[in-house]
Tab-separated table of C-alpha atoms in Angstrom:
chain	number	residue	atom	x	y	z
X	12	MET	CA	0.511	-2.640	44.172
X	13	SER	CA	-0.372	0.242	41.892
X	14	ALA	CA	-3.306	2.245	40.635
X	15	VAL	CA	-4.061	2.452	36.941
X	16	THR	CA	-4.811	5.941	35.693
X	17	PRO	CA	-7.195	6.028	32.732
X	18	ASP	CA	-6.028	9.316	31.251
X	19	THR	CA	-2.526	8.122	30.411
X	20	GLY	CA	-3.123	4.410	30.659
X	21	GLY	CA	-0.083	4.105	32.889
X	22	MET	CA	0.383	2.588	36.298
X	23	VAL	CA	1.539	5.093	38.891
X	24	PRO	CA	2.098	4.695	42.624
X	25	VAL	CA	-0.848	5.975	44.625
X	26	GLY	CA	-0.327	9.520	45.845
X	27	VAL	CA	2.708	10.264	43.671
X	28	ALA	CA	2.398	13.484	41.671
X	29	GLY	CA	3.843	13.550	38.201
X	30	PRO	CA	4.917	16.389	35.924
X	31	ALA	CA	2.409	18.888	34.567
X	32	PRO	CA	0.156	17.174	31.998
X	33	VAL	CA	1.393	19.145	28.980
X	34	ARG	CA	5.050	18.741	29.889
X	35	ARG	CA	4.487	15.053	30.616
X	36	LEU	CA	2.787	14.518	27.268
X	37	THR	CA	5.400	16.465	25.313
X	38	SER	CA	8.331	14.693	26.952
X	39	GLY	CA	6.659	11.313	26.555
X	40	LEU	CA	5.885	11.821	22.868
X	41	LEU	CA	9.456	12.997	22.222
X	42	LEU	CA	10.962	9.971	23.967
X	43	ALA	CA	8.524	7.611	22.231
X	44	GLY	CA	9.453	9.137	18.876
X	45	VAL	CA	13.163	8.718	19.608
X	46	SER	CA	12.584	5.100	20.619
X	47	ALA	CA	10.511	4.335	17.502
X	48	ALA	CA	13.059	5.973	15.203
X	49	ALA	CA	15.910	4.067	16.859
X	50	PHE	CA	14.074	0.745	16.593
X	51	SER	CA	13.240	1.439	12.944
X	52	LEU	CA	16.915	1.651	11.991
X	53	SER	CA	17.439	-2.007	12.831
X	54	GLY	CA	16.159	-3.127	9.429
X	55	VAL	CA	18.510	-0.764	7.593
X	56	PHE	CA	21.570	-1.872	9.583
X	57	ALA	CA	20.561	-5.523	9.334
X	58	SER	CA	20.098	-5.497	5.550
X	59	GLY	CA	23.796	-4.951	4.876
X	60	LEU	CA	24.902	-7.595	7.375
X	61	LEU	CA	22.439	-10.160	6.025
X	62	ALA	CA	23.912	-9.681	2.554
X	63	THR	CA	27.374	-10.609	3.845
X	64	GLY	CA	26.305	-13.845	5.523
X	65	TRP	CA	25.053	-12.892	8.963
X	66	THR	CA	22.043	-14.843	10.217
X	67	PRO	CA	19.131	-13.058	11.911
X	68	GLY	CA	19.873	-14.928	15.130
X	69	SER	CA	23.460	-13.727	15.241
X	70	MET	CA	22.426	-10.128	14.646
X	71	VAL	CA	19.822	-10.248	17.406
X	72	LEU	CA	22.260	-11.835	19.865
X	73	VAL	CA	25.061	-9.357	19.154
X	74	ARG	CA	22.635	-6.439	19.098
X	75	VAL	CA	21.229	-7.261	22.533
X	76	ALA	CA	24.627	-8.190	24.011
X	77	VAL	CA	26.224	-4.900	22.906
X	78	ALA	CA	23.245	-2.993	24.302
X	79	ALA	CA	23.544	-4.818	27.627
X	80	LEU	CA	27.235	-3.888	27.868
X	81	VAL	CA	26.380	-0.233	27.191
X	82	VAL	CA	23.375	0.076	29.513
X	83	LEU	CA	24.455	-2.160	32.418
X	84	PRO	CA	26.928	0.332	33.989
X	85	LEU	CA	24.354	3.119	33.619
X	86	GLY	CA	21.698	0.918	35.181
X	87	VAL	CA	23.909	0.198	38.183
X	88	LEU	CA	24.604	3.925	38.646
X	89	SER	CA	20.882	4.743	38.421
X	90	LEU	CA	20.209	2.558	41.479
X	91	ARG	CA	22.419	4.838	43.626
X	92	GLY	CA	23.514	1.902	45.724
X	93	ASP	CA	19.937	0.806	46.524
X	94	TRP	CA	19.499	-2.717	45.133
X	95	ARG	CA	16.179	-3.367	46.838
X	96	PRO	CA	14.084	-2.618	43.720
X	97	VAL	CA	16.154	-5.166	41.795
X	98	ARG	CA	15.754	-7.845	44.442
X	99	ARG	CA	12.001	-7.202	44.624
X	100	ASN	CA	11.599	-7.430	40.859
X	101	LEU	CA	13.993	-10.190	39.803
X	102	GLY	CA	11.112	-12.214	38.382
X	103	LEU	CA	9.738	-9.237	36.467
X	104	ILE	CA	13.184	-8.398	35.053
X	105	ALA	CA	13.634	-12.009	33.929
X	106	LEU	CA	10.164	-11.960	32.333
X	107	TYR	CA	10.909	-8.676	30.590
X	108	GLY	CA	14.180	-9.981	29.170
X	109	ALA	CA	12.857	-13.396	28.190
X	110	ILE	CA	9.483	-12.346	26.744
X	111	SER	CA	9.612	-8.650	25.831
X	112	VAL	CA	13.154	-8.607	24.430
X	113	ALA	CA	14.476	-12.066	23.502
X	114	GLY	CA	11.190	-13.918	23.051
X	115	CYS	CA	9.606	-11.239	20.887
X	116	GLN	CA	12.506	-11.140	18.438
X	117	PHE	CA	12.953	-14.917	18.344
X	118	ALA	CA	9.222	-15.397	17.705
X	119	TYR	CA	9.200	-12.818	14.889
X	120	PHE	CA	12.161	-14.358	13.051
X	121	SER	CA	10.573	-17.783	13.510
X	122	ALA	CA	7.315	-16.458	12.036
X	123	VAL	CA	8.923	-15.128	8.847
X	124	GLN	CA	10.273	-18.587	8.132
X	125	TYR	CA	6.675	-19.686	7.534
X	126	MET	CA	4.974	-16.549	6.202
X	127	PRO	CA	5.780	-13.275	4.398
X	128	VAL	CA	7.272	-10.389	6.377
X	129	GLY	CA	4.306	-8.038	5.792
X	130	PRO	CA	1.568	-10.207	7.338
X	131	ALA	CA	3.927	-11.222	10.174
X	132	LEU	CA	4.541	-7.561	11.014
X	133	LEU	CA	0.815	-6.818	10.773
X	134	ILE	CA	0.053	-9.482	13.361
X	135	GLU	CA	2.920	-8.365	15.605
X	136	TYR	CA	1.802	-4.742	15.476
X	137	THR	CA	-1.711	-5.533	16.639
X	138	ALA	CA	-0.057	-5.133	20.062
X	139	PRO	CA	-1.655	-1.698	20.710
X	140	ALA	CA	-5.122	-3.197	20.317
X	141	ALA	CA	-4.103	-6.040	22.624
X	142	VAL	CA	-2.914	-3.529	25.247
X	143	VAL	CA	-6.248	-1.663	25.073
X	144	LEU	CA	-8.131	-4.977	25.406
X	145	TRP	CA	-5.967	-6.048	28.366
X	146	PHE	CA	-6.701	-2.885	30.342
X	147	TRP	CA	-10.396	-3.189	29.531
X	148	LEU	CA	-10.659	-6.822	30.658
X	149	ARG	CA	-8.124	-6.760	33.488
X	150	HIS	CA	-8.650	-3.273	34.946
X	151	GLY	CA	-12.106	-2.312	33.696
X	152	GLN	CA	-10.825	0.634	31.665
X	153	ARG	CA	-13.282	0.608	28.782
X	154	PRO	CA	-11.874	2.382	25.692
X	155	THR	CA	-13.620	5.569	24.579
X	156	GLY	CA	-15.076	6.028	21.116
X	157	ALA	CA	-12.051	8.118	20.114
X	158	THR	CA	-9.700	5.337	21.215
X	159	VAL	CA	-11.619	2.770	19.177
X	160	LEU	CA	-11.609	5.091	16.152
X	161	GLY	CA	-7.877	5.669	16.558
X	162	THR	CA	-7.302	1.911	16.746
X	163	LEU	CA	-9.169	1.350	13.473
X	164	LEU	CA	-7.381	4.225	11.702
X	165	ALA	CA	-3.973	3.021	12.893
X	166	ALA	CA	-4.771	-0.544	11.791
X	167	ALA	CA	-5.804	0.661	8.331
X	168	GLY	CA	-2.681	2.786	8.079
X	169	LEU	CA	-0.503	-0.149	9.095
X	170	VAL	CA	-1.995	-2.292	6.312
X	171	LEU	CA	-1.137	0.433	3.776
X	172	VAL	CA	2.372	1.099	5.113
X	173	LEU	CA	3.197	-2.608	5.012
X	174	ASP	CA	2.021	-2.614	1.384
X	175	LEU	CA	-0.483	-5.410	1.923
X	176	VAL	CA	-3.014	-4.060	-0.580
X	177	GLY	CA	-2.974	-3.505	-4.289
X	178	PRO	CA	-1.965	-5.620	-7.293
X	179	GLY	CA	0.302	-8.488	-6.396
X	180	ALA	CA	0.302	-7.665	-2.705
X	181	GLY	CA	-0.957	-11.084	-1.748
X	182	SER	CA	0.830	-13.136	-4.362
X	183	GLY	CA	2.668	-16.030	-2.858
X	184	ALA	CA	1.421	-15.181	0.626
X	185	SER	CA	1.113	-18.071	3.004
X	186	THR	CA	-1.191	-18.395	5.969
X	187	ASP	CA	0.735	-21.247	7.555
X	188	PRO	CA	-0.764	-21.661	11.051
X	189	VAL	CA	2.707	-22.217	12.495
X	190	GLY	CA	3.811	-18.817	11.215
X	191	VAL	CA	0.641	-17.182	12.535
X	192	ALA	CA	1.250	-18.755	15.949
X	193	TRP	CA	4.821	-17.421	16.073
X	194	ALA	CA	3.624	-13.959	14.992
X	195	LEU	CA	1.005	-13.977	17.750
X	196	LEU	CA	3.708	-14.834	20.278
X	197	ALA	CA	5.739	-11.887	18.961
X	198	MET	CA	2.660	-9.685	19.438
X	199	LEU	CA	2.357	-10.849	23.053
X	200	GLY	CA	6.015	-9.971	23.570
X	201	VAL	CA	5.474	-6.444	22.237
X	202	SER	CA	2.339	-6.022	24.370
X	203	THR	CA	4.199	-7.155	27.481
X	204	TYR	CA	6.960	-4.670	26.645
X	205	PHE	CA	4.557	-1.719	26.712
X	206	VAL	CA	2.718	-2.849	29.849
X	207	ILE	CA	5.873	-3.445	31.904
X	208	ASN	CA	7.498	-0.231	30.650
X	209	ALA	CA	4.689	1.850	32.117
X	210	ASP	CA	4.635	0.261	35.571
X	211	LEU	CA	6.056	2.795	38.044
X	212	SER	CA	5.130	0.670	41.061
X	213	THR	CA	8.270	-1.445	40.636
X	214	GLY	CA	10.514	1.382	41.798
X	215	LEU	CA	12.996	0.439	39.061
X	216	PRO	CA	14.618	3.371	37.229
X	217	PRO	CA	14.249	3.057	33.433
X	218	LEU	CA	17.993	2.450	33.053
X	219	ALA	CA	17.891	-0.342	35.633
X	220	LEU	CA	14.937	-2.079	33.961
X	221	ALA	CA	16.594	-1.776	30.554
X	222	ALA	CA	19.914	-3.070	31.871
X	223	GLY	CA	18.331	-6.033	33.624
X	224	GLY	CA	16.091	-6.909	30.708
X	225	LEU	CA	18.853	-6.706	28.117
X	226	THR	CA	21.197	-8.793	30.280
X	227	ALA	CA	18.536	-11.458	30.814
X	228	ALA	CA	17.722	-11.426	27.095
X	229	THR	CA	21.387	-11.910	26.205
X	230	LEU	CA	21.524	-15.034	28.365
X	231	VAL	CA	18.317	-16.421	26.813
X	232	LEU	CA	19.477	-15.746	23.238
X	233	ALA	CA	22.918	-17.223	23.943
X	234	LEU	CA	21.211	-20.366	25.235
X	235	LEU	CA	19.023	-20.572	22.118
X	236	GLY	CA	22.132	-20.209	19.952
X	237	ALA	CA	24.141	-22.763	21.912
X	238	THR	CA	21.377	-25.363	21.625
X	239	GLY	CA	20.990	-24.796	17.883
X	240	LEU	CA	17.392	-23.583	18.151
X	241	MET	CA	18.555	-20.227	16.795
X	242	PRO	CA	21.076	-20.626	13.929
X	243	LEU	CA	24.178	-18.482	14.311
X	244	GLY	CA	26.445	-17.266	11.535
X	245	TRP	CA	28.464	-14.115	10.878
X	246	SER	CA	31.013	-12.571	8.562
X	247	THR	CA	33.713	-9.895	8.723
X	248	ALA	CA	33.063	-8.863	5.112
X	249	SER	CA	32.263	-5.182	4.606
X	250	PRO	CA	28.520	-4.533	4.179
X	251	VAL	CA	27.401	-1.952	1.623
X	252	TYR	CA	24.983	0.909	2.317
X	253	GLY	CA	23.992	3.306	-0.427
X	254	GLY	CA	26.883	2.101	-2.578
X	255	THR	CA	29.465	2.637	0.179
X	256	ALA	CA	31.264	-0.237	1.912
X	257	VAL	CA	31.755	0.171	5.652
X	258	PRO	CA	33.577	-1.932	8.290
X	259	TRP	CA	31.399	-4.781	9.571
X	260	TRP	CA	31.621	-3.565	13.164
X	261	LEU	CA	30.066	-0.192	12.340
X	262	PRO	CA	26.506	-1.476	11.681
X	263	VAL	CA	26.964	-3.915	14.575
X	264	LEU	CA	27.607	-0.977	16.892
X	265	GLY	CA	24.643	0.811	15.338
X	266	LEU	CA	22.421	-2.176	16.064
X	267	GLY	CA	23.573	-2.423	19.678
X	268	VAL	CA	23.936	1.209	20.714
X	269	VAL	CA	21.181	2.887	18.678
X	270	THR	CA	18.529	0.274	17.855
X	271	ALA	CA	18.706	-1.494	21.223
X	272	ALA	CA	20.357	0.515	24.020
X	273	LEU	CA	18.908	3.901	23.082
X	274	ALA	CA	15.632	2.427	21.834
X	275	TYR	CA	14.841	0.437	24.985
X	276	VAL	CA	15.878	3.139	27.454
X	277	ALA	CA	13.873	5.815	25.631
X	278	GLY	CA	10.936	3.417	25.224
X	279	ILE	CA	10.781	2.633	28.924
X	280	ALA	CA	10.996	6.316	29.852
X	281	ALA	CA	8.224	7.112	27.348
X	282	GLY	CA	6.025	4.391	28.774
X	283	ARG	CA	6.392	5.873	32.254
X	284	LEU	CA	5.140	9.237	30.959
X	285	LEU	CA	2.493	8.181	28.440
X	286	GLY	CA	1.237	4.900	29.823
X	287	PRO	CA	1.108	1.617	27.899
X	288	ARG	CA	-1.855	2.365	25.631
X	289	LEU	CA	-0.745	5.665	24.144
X	290	ALA	CA	2.919	4.603	24.082
X	291	SER	CA	2.011	1.464	22.122
X	292	PHE	CA	0.189	3.489	19.456
X	293	VAL	CA	3.013	6.014	19.160
X	294	GLY	CA	5.275	2.982	18.744
X	295	LEU	CA	3.549	2.276	15.426
X	296	SER	CA	5.516	5.211	14.033
X	297	GLU	CA	8.454	2.793	14.005
X	298	VAL	CA	7.026	1.282	10.831
X	299	VAL	CA	6.689	4.713	9.223
X	300	ALA	CA	10.223	5.707	10.264
X	301	ALA	CA	11.582	2.446	8.855
X	302	ILE	CA	10.118	3.337	5.452
X	303	GLY	CA	11.711	6.781	5.682
X	304	PHE	CA	15.168	5.501	6.634
X	305	ALA	CA	15.038	2.872	3.893
X	306	TRP	CA	14.318	5.698	1.455
X	307	LEU	CA	17.151	7.902	2.741
X	308	LEU	CA	19.846	5.275	3.308
X	309	LEU	CA	18.960	2.477	0.882
X	310	GLY	CA	17.224	4.392	-1.904
X	311	GLU	CA	13.979	2.415	-1.473
X	312	LEU	CA	11.338	4.946	-2.561
X	313	PRO	CA	8.036	4.503	-0.680
X	314	ARG	CA	4.843	4.083	-2.679
X	315	PRO	CA	2.148	6.783	-2.402
X	316	VAL	CA	-0.156	4.318	-0.663
X	317	GLN	CA	2.486	3.871	2.047
X	318	LEU	CA	2.615	7.614	2.610
X	319	VAL	CA	-1.172	7.649	2.991
X	320	GLY	CA	-0.842	4.809	5.495
X	321	GLY	CA	1.673	6.801	7.493
X	322	VAL	CA	-0.748	9.712	7.704
X	323	LEU	CA	-3.532	7.381	8.880
X	324	ILE	CA	-1.292	5.997	11.633
X	325	LEU	CA	-0.480	9.496	12.851
X	326	VAL	CA	-4.170	10.488	12.788
X	327	GLY	CA	-4.947	7.310	14.707
X	328	VAL	CA	-2.387	8.217	17.382
X	329	VAL	CA	-3.966	11.682	17.738
X	330	ALA	CA	-7.404	10.087	18.105
X	331	VAL	CA	-6.142	7.685	20.770
X	332	GLN	CA	-4.601	10.579	22.693
X	333	ALA	CA	-7.930	12.424	22.533
X	334	GLY	CA	-9.665	9.298	23.805
X	335	GLU	CA	-7.232	8.966	26.695
X	336	GLN	CA	-7.838	12.590	27.684
X	337	LYS	CA	-11.619	12.105	27.584
X	338	ALA	CA	-11.250	9.302	30.110
X	339	THR	CA	-9.905	11.716	32.723
X	340	PRO	CA	-13.167	13.392	33.839
X	341	SER	CA	-14.718	10.024	34.703
X	342	GLY	CA	-13.388	10.344	38.226
X	343	ARG	CA	-11.538	7.075	38.080
X	344	ARG	CA	-8.186	8.833	38.452
X	345	GLY	CA	-8.647	9.335	42.147
X	346	ARG	CA	-9.871	5.896	43.134
X	347	GLY	CA	-8.190	3.891	40.352
X	348	ARG	CA	-8.189	0.120	40.228
X	349	ARG	CA	-5.678	-2.058	41.952
X	350	ALA	CA	-3.280	-3.905	39.721
X	351	ALA	CA	-1.513	-6.985	40.925
């Protein structure tokens, strides 16, 4: 059982004191930024591998499996010999791996088979709004005006960053209901990721949750590949980045160590400090960082409208943070609401 604190949106054990608010916020924003930047590199690394014959399913499977191998020993060490939190939360760890890690990625790649990438990402990244709605309906934490304003600004910025406006932006776009359904499932996976990340009541260290989730996700993805539901294919040809050919294993390591291991561990730690609502909005910076890395590493120059969108997302995050702080004086911090 845990109490939900409205100022950070996180779930903290009753009576447990956290770091000073400013230090907590600063550390959380830094970790969330690291996580978003790490996640955003996945598209850059994947682009070269896709060109050599890798399938999306193979990249996801190898990415998660490498991350599990890296994080699992660290997760075991973080438990300090006390396996009780793991035994108490086996179901949660399995859910996290199956839904928040494996299911989210499988649903997204299934969605883009039926609809363009931009609209699929837009639906997936409505997760912050879904997290706000969940805490309103489930825990009675009504969003402040600043939070609502931040949500609208971030949504508008996301539309611009994904280049969904302007001449030709909608040409050839499909609204296949199957694709929309898969994208909505991906959004639920992302939302679950942020909610579980922020739950301190489990007693699981961030490294332990990441290790368990990545291991469970590897098993799920391997099963999907073995049954043929997720096509697998790979190549040892050298992918090219910025005109330079590199060994195939280099971007594979980048996908596993940086865009999965580092990204998930930092994301979980950020969620513990910021709470699910603010962490989910800061996570939108992943889209902005992806544009930046594509510019630096692939020479894909962003359009001015995308830069404006990035600014709107950042302003939206600031507004959400202001809204979360305004919720503090309501007095709900002390009594909280019980979360199952």
